[in-house]
PDB file of C-alpha atoms in Angstrom:
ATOM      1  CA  UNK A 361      83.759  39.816 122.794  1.00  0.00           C
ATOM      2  CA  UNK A 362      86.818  41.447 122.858  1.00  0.00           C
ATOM      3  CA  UNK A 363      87.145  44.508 125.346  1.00  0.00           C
ATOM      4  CA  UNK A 364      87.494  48.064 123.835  1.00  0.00           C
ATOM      5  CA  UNK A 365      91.434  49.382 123.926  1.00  0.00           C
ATOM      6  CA  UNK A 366      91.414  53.196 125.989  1.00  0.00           C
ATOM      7  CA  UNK A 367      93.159  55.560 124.914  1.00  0.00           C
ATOM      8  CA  UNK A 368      93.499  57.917 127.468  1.00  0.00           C
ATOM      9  CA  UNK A 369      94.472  61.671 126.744  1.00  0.00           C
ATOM     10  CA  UNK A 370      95.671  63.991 129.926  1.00  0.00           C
ATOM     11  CA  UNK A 371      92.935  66.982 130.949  1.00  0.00           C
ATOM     12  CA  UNK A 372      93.933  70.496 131.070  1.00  0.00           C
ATOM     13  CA  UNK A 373      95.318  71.641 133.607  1.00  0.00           C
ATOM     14  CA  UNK A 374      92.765  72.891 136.246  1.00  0.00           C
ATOM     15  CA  UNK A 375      92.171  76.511 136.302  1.00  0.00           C
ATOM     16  CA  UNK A 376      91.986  78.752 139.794  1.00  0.00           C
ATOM     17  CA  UNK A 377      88.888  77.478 140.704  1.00  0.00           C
ATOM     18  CA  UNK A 378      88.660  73.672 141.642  1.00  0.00           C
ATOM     19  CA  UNK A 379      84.998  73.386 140.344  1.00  0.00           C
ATOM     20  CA  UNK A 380      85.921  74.511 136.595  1.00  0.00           C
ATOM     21  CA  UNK A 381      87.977  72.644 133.997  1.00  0.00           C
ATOM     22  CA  UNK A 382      87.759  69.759 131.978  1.00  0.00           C
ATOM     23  CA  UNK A 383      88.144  66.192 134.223  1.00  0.00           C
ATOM     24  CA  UNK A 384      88.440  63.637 131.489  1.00  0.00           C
ATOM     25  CA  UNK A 385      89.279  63.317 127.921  1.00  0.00           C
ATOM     26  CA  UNK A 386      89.087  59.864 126.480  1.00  0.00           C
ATOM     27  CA  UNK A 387      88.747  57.837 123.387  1.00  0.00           C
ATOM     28  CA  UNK A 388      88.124  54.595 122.985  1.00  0.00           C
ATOM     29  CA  UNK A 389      88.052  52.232 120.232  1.00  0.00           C
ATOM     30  CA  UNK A 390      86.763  48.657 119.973  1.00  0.00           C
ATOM     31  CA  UNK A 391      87.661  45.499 117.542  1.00  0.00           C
ATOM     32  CA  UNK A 392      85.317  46.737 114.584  1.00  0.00           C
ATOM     33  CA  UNK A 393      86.865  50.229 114.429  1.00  0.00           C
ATOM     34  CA  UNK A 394      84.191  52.258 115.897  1.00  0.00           C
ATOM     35  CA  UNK A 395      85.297  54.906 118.626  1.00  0.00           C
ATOM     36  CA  UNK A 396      83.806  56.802 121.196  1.00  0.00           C
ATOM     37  CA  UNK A 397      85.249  60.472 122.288  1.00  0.00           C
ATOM     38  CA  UNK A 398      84.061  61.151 125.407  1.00  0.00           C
ATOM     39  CA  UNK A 399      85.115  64.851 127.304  1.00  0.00           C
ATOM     40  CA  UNK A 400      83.802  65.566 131.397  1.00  0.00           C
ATOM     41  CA  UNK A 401      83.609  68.972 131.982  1.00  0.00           C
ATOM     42  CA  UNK A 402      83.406  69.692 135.234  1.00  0.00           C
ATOM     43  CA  UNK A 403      81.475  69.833 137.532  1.00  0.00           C
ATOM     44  CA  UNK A 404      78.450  67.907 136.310  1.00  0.00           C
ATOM     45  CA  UNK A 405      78.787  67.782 132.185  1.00  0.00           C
ATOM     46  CA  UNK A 406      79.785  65.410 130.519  1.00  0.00           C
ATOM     47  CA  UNK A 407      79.893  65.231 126.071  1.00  0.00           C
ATOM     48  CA  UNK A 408      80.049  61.955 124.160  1.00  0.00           C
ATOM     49  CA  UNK A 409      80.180  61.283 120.917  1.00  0.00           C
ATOM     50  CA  UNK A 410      80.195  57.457 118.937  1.00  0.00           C
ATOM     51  CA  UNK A 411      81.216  56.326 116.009  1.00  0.00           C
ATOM     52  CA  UNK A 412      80.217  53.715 113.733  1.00  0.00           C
ATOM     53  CA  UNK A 413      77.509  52.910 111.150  1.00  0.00           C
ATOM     54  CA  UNK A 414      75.352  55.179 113.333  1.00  0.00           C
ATOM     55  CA  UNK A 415      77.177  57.987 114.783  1.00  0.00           C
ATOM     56  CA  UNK A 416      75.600  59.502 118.282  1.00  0.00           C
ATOM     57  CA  UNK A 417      76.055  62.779 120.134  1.00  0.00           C
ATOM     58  CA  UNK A 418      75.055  62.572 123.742  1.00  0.00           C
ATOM     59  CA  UNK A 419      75.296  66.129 125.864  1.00  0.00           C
ATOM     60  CA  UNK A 420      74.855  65.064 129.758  1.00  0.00           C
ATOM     61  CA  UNK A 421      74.630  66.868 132.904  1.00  0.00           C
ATOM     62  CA  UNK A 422      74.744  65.262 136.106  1.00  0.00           C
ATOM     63  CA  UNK A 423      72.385  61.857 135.201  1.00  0.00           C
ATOM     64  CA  UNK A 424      70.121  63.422 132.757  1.00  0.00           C
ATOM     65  CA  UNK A 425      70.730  64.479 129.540  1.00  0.00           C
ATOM     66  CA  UNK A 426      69.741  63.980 125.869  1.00  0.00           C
ATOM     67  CA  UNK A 427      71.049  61.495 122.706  1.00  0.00           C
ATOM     68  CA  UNK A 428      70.852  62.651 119.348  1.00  0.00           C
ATOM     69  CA  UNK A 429      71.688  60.035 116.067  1.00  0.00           C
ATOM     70  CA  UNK A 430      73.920  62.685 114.222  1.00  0.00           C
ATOM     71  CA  UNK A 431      73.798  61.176 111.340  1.00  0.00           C
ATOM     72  CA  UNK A 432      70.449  62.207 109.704  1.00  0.00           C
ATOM     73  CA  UNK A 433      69.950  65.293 108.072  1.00  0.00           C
ATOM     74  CA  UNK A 434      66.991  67.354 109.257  1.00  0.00           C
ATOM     75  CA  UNK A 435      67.212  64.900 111.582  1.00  0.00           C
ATOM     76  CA  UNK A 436      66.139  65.739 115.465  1.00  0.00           C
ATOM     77  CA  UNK A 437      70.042  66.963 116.959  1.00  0.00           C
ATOM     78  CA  UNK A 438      69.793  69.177 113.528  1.00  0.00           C
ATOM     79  CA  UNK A 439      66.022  70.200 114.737  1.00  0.00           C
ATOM     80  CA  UNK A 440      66.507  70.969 118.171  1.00  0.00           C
ATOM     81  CA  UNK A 441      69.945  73.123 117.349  1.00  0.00           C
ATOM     82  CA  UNK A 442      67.384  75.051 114.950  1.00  0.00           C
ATOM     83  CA  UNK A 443      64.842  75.471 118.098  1.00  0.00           C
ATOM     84  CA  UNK A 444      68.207  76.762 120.618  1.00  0.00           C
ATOM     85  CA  UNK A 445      69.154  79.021 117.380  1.00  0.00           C
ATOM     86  CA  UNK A 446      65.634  80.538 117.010  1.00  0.00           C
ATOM     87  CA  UNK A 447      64.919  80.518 120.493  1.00  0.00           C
ATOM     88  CA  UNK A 448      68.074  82.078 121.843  1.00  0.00           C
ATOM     89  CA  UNK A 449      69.764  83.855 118.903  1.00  0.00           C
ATOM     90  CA  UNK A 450      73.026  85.013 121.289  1.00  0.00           C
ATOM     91  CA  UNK A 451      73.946  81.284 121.435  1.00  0.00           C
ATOM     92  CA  UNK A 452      73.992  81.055 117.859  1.00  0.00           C
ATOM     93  CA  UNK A 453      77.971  80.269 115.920  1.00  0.00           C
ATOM     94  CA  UNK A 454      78.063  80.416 112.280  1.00  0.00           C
TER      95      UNK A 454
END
């Protein structure tokens, strides 16, 4: 199997505090097409999301985090941003 070509992109420049900023922007894209965006944040976040016949959004901090198959509608990424909406209405962008 052929391995996927990076393509990387620079990060911002850091702002006046070294623990703020985005690390890492890269996207890569393997022999069938399909690419993967993924952004660090720092300190600890990290937001990836995959192409393909099944698209993905993952939202990570530190090791945990959560993966969502974007591609569904009602599906659960679009039934948990309906929970964060409901549940905290000052997060909410329209």
């Amino acid at each position: 199997m052929k391995k996927p070509t990076q393509l990387k992109f620079p990060a911002t420049p850091r702002t006046k505090s070294p623990d703020r900023g985005m690390r890492e922007l890269r996207l890569t894209s393997n022999s069938k097409g399909a690419q993967t965006f993924i952004a660090k944040i720092e300190p600890h976040f990290t937001i990836v999301v995959t192409g393909g016949r099944k698209p993905t959004v993952s939202l990570r901090y530190s090791h945990h985090g959560i993966t969502f198959d974007s591609f569904e509608l009602n599906g659960k990424f679009e039934k948990v941003i309906d929970h964060i909406r409901a549940k905290f209405p000052e997060l909410r962008v329209d």
